[in-house]
Each structure stands twice: as C-alpha cells, then as structure tokens.
Amino acid sequence: MRHVAQDGTDRLDDQAFAEWLAGRAGAALTALRDQQGFADPAALKDAGDRRSHELLTTALGRWRPADAVLSEEQADARRAWSAGERADRLDAERVWIIDPLDGTREFSEAGRTDWAVHVALWRRSAGPDGGLVAGAVGMPARTTLDGGQLVLGTGCPTPPPADGPIRIAVSRSRPPAFVDELVQLLDAQAVPMGSAGVKVCAVVTGEVDAYVHAGGQYEWDSAAPVAVALGAGMHASRIDGSPLRYNRADPRLPDLLVCRPDLADPLLDAIARTGVEMPASAVTGSPGQAFG
Ligand SMILES: Nc1ncnc2c1ncn2[C@@H]1O[C@H](COP(=O)(O)O)[C@@H](OP(=O)(O)O)[C@H]1O
Ligand SMILES: [Mg+2]
C-alpha cells in the first residue's frame, strides 16, 4: 500500500518539496539558536550543522528514498572520486545537493540574519552534463511581510535595472583577492555579507547587482542559490563565463559570478582585466546549461 503522508509531502512536486524542506530546517535552526544562545559559537555551529543535516537527510530518505544526496555534512562530501571507486550519486538520475547551514559563521553571531539553508535537485537527464531542476534558499532569520521565514524558490521575478554604481556582494571573511581592483575598474561598490545563498538572493531581490566569489567553494554552496538565480532570469557562471556544472566527481566549485543578465559581459570583462588566474577545469559553453 502506498504511504500517504499526513502533511501531504509525498504529493508535492520537487520544487514545492525543496521549499518546504528548506523551511523545516530553517525553523529547527531558529529554535536551536533560541535554545542554545551565543555563548559558545563553536558549539552552536556544530549543533546547527548537525541538526539541519539530520533533519534534511531524514526527510529525503522518507519522502524521496530512491534519490541520492550530496550534503556538506556527509563524511566523504569533499572527496574527489576517481574512476575506480565511485560515490552512488555519480550514477544516480536524481541527486539532492544540500548545504544544511550556509553562512555557519554568521549563524553563530547574535543579531546576524545572513545565513541560509540550501536545497537543490540535480537531474542527469536535464542536459548533456545534467542540470539543476529545483532549488530553494531558506533565510530563517529574515521574514516575509506576513511574518513567516523567507524562502526563495525558482519562481522569483527578475529585478529591474538599478541606477547608481554597481553593487557587488562579496564574502565578509574570504572575498576574492581581485575585488579591490574589480571595484576600481567598474567604479563599483563592494557589499560584504555572509552566506553564498544570502548573497545570491540579494541579487535576485535587487538589493545588490552581482555576487562574485573566487578562491574556494563547493557544489553545495552554490547549487540551490544558482537554481534560484537562473529561475529568476539571472546570469550564473564561473568567473571566466563557462557553465557551472554539478554532481561532478570532484565537488569543488571554487568561483562564481551571479548577476543581472545585462551586467554579465561588463563584469566578466572586468574580472578578466584584473589578471586573476582563470579556472583551469572550467569548460566553455552556455551558462544557461546549469538549469535544466
Ligand atoms: N575560500 C573558501 N574555501 C572554501 N569554502 C569557502 C571559501 N570561501 C567561502 N567558502 C564557503 O562558501 C560559503 C559562503 O561563504 P561566505 O559566507 O564567506 O561568503 C560558506 O559555506 P559554509 O558556511 O556552508 O561553510 C564558506 O565556507
Ligand atoms: Mg556553504
């Protein structure tokens, strides 16, 4: 007999399910922050990573049991697999790529709202390299007009162009080495904030015009945010303009540009002019391939 969940989660489509999951994990993280407080930031970070990972993987196991999962908090998540020994996800049709707590540092600082939960679904059949087909970024410490926690999915509108200098979101703690030069070249402003998901969502809502990162990141840091950005008609690519590819044997995906489409060429040109070393592993092609 088919199991029918009382809360109806097995009837949700993948996008609605991703949003629901991000919201559930976000509520658990908010409760944890309230219970535990900020006296021991390291303990709070660990507890947050663990609780959200457990909640997400338990829910995925229950409602999407046939699917593979790539989570930052899995023991072998960072392993680069070789041909001889493969993770299950490398042969799976459907892989949930999740970051249970992005912006962990900010999560452990009182008063900060720039941390997020990332839930994305990648499908092999979505393109020649597979593609992202659903994604949600939950920002549990930020609220909607009716007081609920803010969760962005793939149905956001494209923000209109803004006047004034280009505002570029960058990491608070590990901005790309070329940011000062980039800002000078474009007469732009750097806007530091935590969490890759929060920065991409800031582009989607028009709070900033672009997010640039380089120097290190993994697939889970950008998969769900990039699904949200592509769904809103944004440009998303590596910093040399090549496509972002997910569910690779090596999960490192160290650089990223997300911006309004009209800014992609000027930003990619300016990044190249800084003389930054371009990603050797990137392949050429259309950035749109990432969203199936
Ligand atoms: N140089 C680097 N190497 C590895 N991961 C990095 C990195 N810079 C940023 N990240 C990761 O990208 C996410 C967003 O970073 P930031 O808030 O600095 O913009 C964080 O994820 P987690 O919080 O999930 O670890 C962080 O660990
Ligand atoms: Mg992360």
Coordinates of C-alpha atoms and ligand atoms in Angstrom, one line a residue:
M1 CA 0.0 0.0 0.0
R2 CA 1.3 3.4 -0.9
H3 CA 2.2 5.5 2.1
V4 CA 0.3 8.9 2.2
A5 CA 1.9 11.4 4.5
Q6 CA -0.5 13.3 6.7
D7 CA 1.2 16.5 5.8
G8 CA 1.0 15.7 2.1
T9 CA 4.7 16.0 1.3
D10 CA 4.7 13.0 -1.0
R11 CA 2.2 14.8 -3.2
L12 CA 4.4 17.9 -3.5
D13 CA 6.3 18.4 -6.7
D14 CA 10.1 18.6 -6.3
Q15 CA 10.2 22.4 -6.3
A16 CA 7.5 22.7 -3.6
F17 CA 9.2 19.9 -1.7
A18 CA 12.5 21.7 -1.8
E19 CA 10.9 24.9 -0.4
W20 CA 9.1 23.0 2.3
L21 CA 12.3 21.2 3.3
A22 CA 14.3 24.5 3.5
G23 CA 11.6 26.0 5.7
R24 CA 11.5 23.0 8.1
A25 CA 15.3 23.0 8.5
G26 CA 15.2 26.8 8.9
A27 CA 12.6 26.5 11.7
A28 CA 14.8 23.9 13.5
L29 CA 17.8 26.2 13.2
T30 CA 16.0 29.2 14.6
A31 CA 14.8 27.1 17.6
L32 CA 18.3 25.9 18.2
R33 CA 19.7 29.4 18.2
D34 CA 17.0 30.4 20.7
Q35 CA 17.6 27.4 23.0
Q36 CA 21.4 27.4 22.9
G37 CA 22.3 31.1 22.7
F38 CA 25.6 32.5 21.5
A39 CA 28.0 32.0 24.5
D40 CA 29.8 29.1 22.7
P41 CA 29.9 29.9 19.0
A42 CA 31.8 26.8 18.0
A43 CA 29.3 24.5 19.8
L44 CA 26.4 26.4 18.2
K45 CA 27.9 26.0 14.7
D46 CA 28.4 22.3 15.2
A47 CA 25.0 21.7 16.6
G48 CA 23.4 23.7 13.7
D49 CA 25.3 21.8 11.0
R50 CA 24.3 18.5 12.6
R51 CA 20.7 19.2 13.4
S52 CA 19.9 20.6 9.9
H53 CA 21.8 17.8 8.1
E54 CA 19.9 15.2 10.1
L55 CA 16.5 16.8 9.5
L56 CA 17.1 17.2 5.8
T57 CA 18.6 13.7 5.2
T58 CA 15.9 12.0 7.3
A59 CA 13.2 13.8 5.3
L60 CA 14.8 13.0 2.0
G61 CA 15.2 9.4 3.0
R62 CA 11.5 9.2 3.9
W63 CA 9.9 11.1 1.0
R64 CA 12.5 10.7 -1.8
P65 CA 14.0 7.3 -0.8
A66 CA 15.3 6.5 -4.3
D67 CA 17.3 9.7 -4.7
A68 CA 21.0 10.2 -3.9
V69 CA 22.2 13.0 -1.7
L70 CA 25.3 15.2 -1.6
S71 CA 25.5 17.2 1.7
E72 CA 28.3 19.3 3.1
E73 CA 27.9 17.4 6.3
Q74 CA 28.5 13.9 4.9
A75 CA 31.8 12.3 6.0
D76 CA 33.1 11.9 2.4
A77 CA 31.5 15.0 1.0
R78 CA 34.8 16.7 -0.1
R79 CA 36.3 13.6 -1.6
A80 CA 37.2 13.8 -5.3
W81 CA 36.2 10.4 -6.6
S82 CA 38.4 8.6 -9.1
A83 CA 37.2 6.2 -11.8
G84 CA 38.0 3.1 -9.8
E85 CA 35.8 3.9 -6.8
R86 CA 32.6 5.9 -7.2
A87 CA 30.0 7.5 -5.0
D88 CA 26.4 6.4 -5.6
R89 CA 25.5 9.9 -6.6
L90 CA 27.7 9.7 -9.7
D91 CA 25.5 7.1 -11.3
A92 CA 22.2 8.4 -9.9
E93 CA 19.5 10.1 -12.1
R94 CA 18.4 12.4 -9.2
V95 CA 20.7 13.9 -6.6
W96 CA 19.7 16.4 -3.9
I97 CA 22.6 18.8 -3.3
I98 CA 22.2 20.4 0.1
D99 CA 24.0 22.8 2.4
P100 CA 22.2 22.3 5.7
L101 CA 23.7 25.6 7.1
D102 CA 25.4 28.1 4.8
G103 CA 27.0 31.1 6.5
T104 CA 27.8 29.0 9.5
R105 CA 30.0 31.8 11.0
E106 CA 27.1 34.3 10.8
F107 CA 24.7 31.7 12.3
S108 CA 26.8 31.7 15.4
E109 CA 26.9 35.5 15.8
A110 CA 24.0 37.2 17.7
G111 CA 21.8 39.5 15.6
R112 CA 23.1 38.4 12.2
T113 CA 20.5 37.3 9.6
D114 CA 22.9 36.4 6.8
W115 CA 22.8 32.6 7.0
A116 CA 20.7 30.1 5.0
V117 CA 19.6 26.6 4.2
H118 CA 20.2 25.3 0.6
V119 CA 18.2 22.5 -1.0
A120 CA 18.7 21.8 -4.7
L121 CA 17.8 18.9 -7.0
W122 CA 20.1 17.9 -9.9
R123 CA 18.9 15.5 -12.6
R124 CA 21.1 13.7 -15.1
S125 CA 18.5 13.8 -17.8
A126 CA 18.3 17.7 -17.6
G127 CA 21.1 18.3 -20.1
P128 CA 24.3 16.9 -21.5
D129 CA 26.0 17.4 -18.2
G130 CA 22.8 17.1 -16.2
G131 CA 21.3 20.2 -14.6
L132 CA 19.6 21.8 -11.7
V133 CA 15.8 21.3 -11.9
A134 CA 14.7 22.6 -8.5
G135 CA 16.1 24.8 -5.7
A136 CA 15.2 26.7 -2.6
V137 CA 17.2 29.0 -0.3
G138 CA 15.7 29.5 3.1
M139 CA 16.8 32.5 5.1
P140 CA 15.2 31.7 8.5
A141 CA 16.3 34.9 10.3
R142 CA 14.7 37.1 7.6
T143 CA 10.9 37.4 7.4
T144 CA 8.2 37.9 4.8
L145 CA 5.6 40.6 5.1
D146 CA 3.3 38.3 6.9
G147 CA 6.0 37.3 9.5
G148 CA 6.9 33.9 8.1
Q149 CA 10.6 33.0 7.3
L150 CA 11.8 34.0 3.9
V151 CA 12.3 31.1 1.5
L152 CA 13.1 31.9 -2.2
G153 CA 12.4 29.3 -4.9
T154 CA 12.8 29.3 -8.7
G155 CA 9.8 31.5 -9.4
C156 CA 11.1 34.9 -8.5
P157 CA 10.7 37.8 -10.9
T158 CA 13.8 39.4 -12.5
P159 CA 14.6 42.7 -10.7
P160 CA 14.6 45.9 -12.9
P161 CA 18.0 47.6 -13.6
A162 CA 19.0 50.0 -10.8
D163 CA 20.6 53.4 -11.1
G164 CA 23.9 54.3 -9.5
P165 CA 27.2 52.4 -9.0
I166 CA 27.2 48.6 -9.5
R167 CA 26.8 46.9 -6.0
I168 CA 28.8 43.7 -5.8
A169 CA 28.1 41.3 -2.9
V170 CA 31.3 39.6 -1.6
S171 CA 32.2 37.3 1.3
R172 CA 32.7 39.1 4.6
S173 CA 35.6 36.8 5.6
R174 CA 37.1 35.5 2.3
P175 CA 36.5 37.9 -0.5
P176 CA 38.2 37.3 -3.8
A177 CA 41.8 38.7 -4.0
F178 CA 40.9 40.8 -7.0
V179 CA 37.8 42.6 -5.5
D180 CA 39.5 45.9 -4.9
E181 CA 40.8 46.1 -8.4
L182 CA 37.4 45.0 -9.8
V183 CA 35.6 47.7 -7.8
Q184 CA 38.1 50.3 -9.1
L185 CA 37.8 49.2 -12.7
L186 CA 33.9 49.5 -12.6
D187 CA 33.6 52.3 -10.2
A188 CA 31.5 49.8 -8.2
Q189 CA 30.8 49.2 -4.5
A190 CA 31.7 46.0 -2.6
V191 CA 28.9 44.9 -0.2
P192 CA 30.3 42.4 2.3
M193 CA 27.8 39.8 3.7
G194 CA 27.8 36.2 4.9
S195 CA 26.4 33.1 3.1
A196 CA 26.5 32.4 -0.6
G197 CA 22.8 31.8 -0.6
V198 CA 22.0 35.1 1.0
K199 CA 24.3 36.9 -1.5
V200 CA 22.7 35.3 -4.5
C201 CA 19.2 36.1 -3.1
A202 CA 20.3 39.7 -2.6
V203 CA 21.0 39.8 -6.4
V204 CA 17.6 38.2 -7.1
T205 CA 15.7 40.7 -4.9
G206 CA 17.7 43.7 -6.3
E207 CA 19.4 44.5 -3.1
V208 CA 22.7 44.2 -5.0
D209 CA 23.5 43.8 -8.7
A210 CA 26.0 41.0 -8.6
Y211 CA 27.8 38.4 -6.4
V212 CA 31.4 37.5 -7.2
H213 CA 33.4 34.8 -5.5
A214 CA 36.7 33.0 -6.1
G215 CA 39.3 31.2 -4.0
G216 CA 37.2 28.2 -2.9
Q217 CA 33.7 26.8 -2.6
Y218 CA 31.9 23.5 -3.1
E219 CA 28.9 22.5 -5.1
W220 CA 26.5 22.7 -2.1
D221 CA 27.5 26.4 -1.6
S222 CA 26.1 27.4 -4.9
A223 CA 23.7 24.7 -6.3
A224 CA 20.4 25.9 -4.7
P225 CA 21.2 29.6 -4.9
V226 CA 22.1 29.2 -8.6
A227 CA 18.8 27.4 -9.3
V228 CA 17.0 30.3 -7.7
A229 CA 19.0 32.8 -9.7
L230 CA 18.6 31.0 -13.0
G231 CA 14.8 30.7 -12.3
A232 CA 14.7 34.5 -11.9
G233 CA 16.4 35.0 -15.3
M234 CA 19.8 35.9 -13.8
H235 CA 23.2 35.1 -15.3
A236 CA 25.2 32.4 -13.3
S237 CA 28.6 31.1 -14.4
R238 CA 32.2 30.5 -13.4
I239 CA 34.3 33.7 -13.4
D240 CA 35.5 33.0 -17.0
G241 CA 31.9 32.8 -18.2
S242 CA 31.9 29.0 -18.5
P243 CA 29.0 26.9 -17.1
L244 CA 28.6 25.8 -13.6
R245 CA 28.4 22.0 -13.6
Y246 CA 27.1 20.0 -10.6
N247 CA 27.3 16.4 -9.4
R248 CA 30.9 16.1 -10.5
A249 CA 33.4 13.5 -9.2
D250 CA 35.3 16.4 -7.6
P251 CA 32.8 18.6 -5.7
R252 CA 35.0 21.7 -5.6
L253 CA 33.4 24.6 -7.5
P254 CA 35.7 27.5 -6.3
D255 CA 34.4 30.5 -8.1
L256 CA 31.1 32.1 -9.2
L257 CA 29.5 35.1 -10.8
V258 CA 25.8 35.8 -10.4
C259 CA 24.4 39.0 -11.8
R260 CA 21.6 40.6 -13.8
P261 CA 22.0 39.5 -17.4
D262 CA 22.8 43.0 -18.7
L263 CA 25.8 43.1 -16.4
A264 CA 27.3 39.8 -17.3
D265 CA 29.6 41.0 -20.1
P266 CA 30.9 44.1 -18.4
L267 CA 31.6 42.1 -15.2
L268 CA 33.3 39.1 -17.0
D269 CA 35.4 41.6 -19.0
A270 CA 36.4 43.5 -15.9
I271 CA 37.2 40.3 -13.9
A272 CA 39.5 39.1 -16.8
R273 CA 41.2 42.5 -16.8
T274 CA 42.2 42.1 -13.2
G275 CA 44.6 39.4 -14.4
V276 CA 43.1 36.8 -12.0
E277 CA 44.1 33.2 -12.9
M278 CA 41.1 31.7 -14.6
P279 CA 39.7 28.3 -13.6
A280 CA 41.7 25.5 -15.4
S281 CA 39.0 22.9 -15.1
A282 CA 36.2 25.0 -16.5
V283 CA 34.7 24.1 -19.9
T284 CA 33.3 26.5 -22.4
G285 CA 29.6 26.7 -23.2
S286 CA 26.4 28.4 -22.3
P287 CA 26.0 29.3 -18.6
G288 CA 22.2 28.5 -19.0
Q289 CA 23.0 24.8 -19.3
A290 CA 23.1 24.6 -15.5
F291 CA 19.3 25.0 -15.2
G292 CA 17.5 22.0 -16.8
Ligands
LIG1 N1 38.0 30.1 0.2 C1 37.0 29.3 0.5 N2 37.2 27.9 0.6 C2 36.2 27.0 0.9 N3 34.9 27.4 1.1 C3 34.6 28.8 1.1 C4 35.7 29.7 0.8 N4 35.1 31.0 0.8 C5 33.8 30.8 1.1 N5 33.5 29.4 1.3 C6 32.2 28.8 1.7 O1 31.2 29.5 1.0 C7 30.1 29.7 1.8 C8 29.8 31.2 1.8 O2 30.9 31.9 2.4 P1 30.9 33.4 2.8 O3 29.9 33.5 3.9 O4 32.3 33.7 3.3 O5 30.5 34.1 1.6 C9 30.5 29.2 3.2 O6 29.8 28.0 3.4 P2 29.5 27.3 4.9 O7 29.1 28.4 5.8 O8 28.4 26.4 4.5 O9 30.8 26.6 5.3 C10 32.0 29.1 3.1 O10 32.5 28.0 3.9
MG2 MG 28.0 26.7 2.5

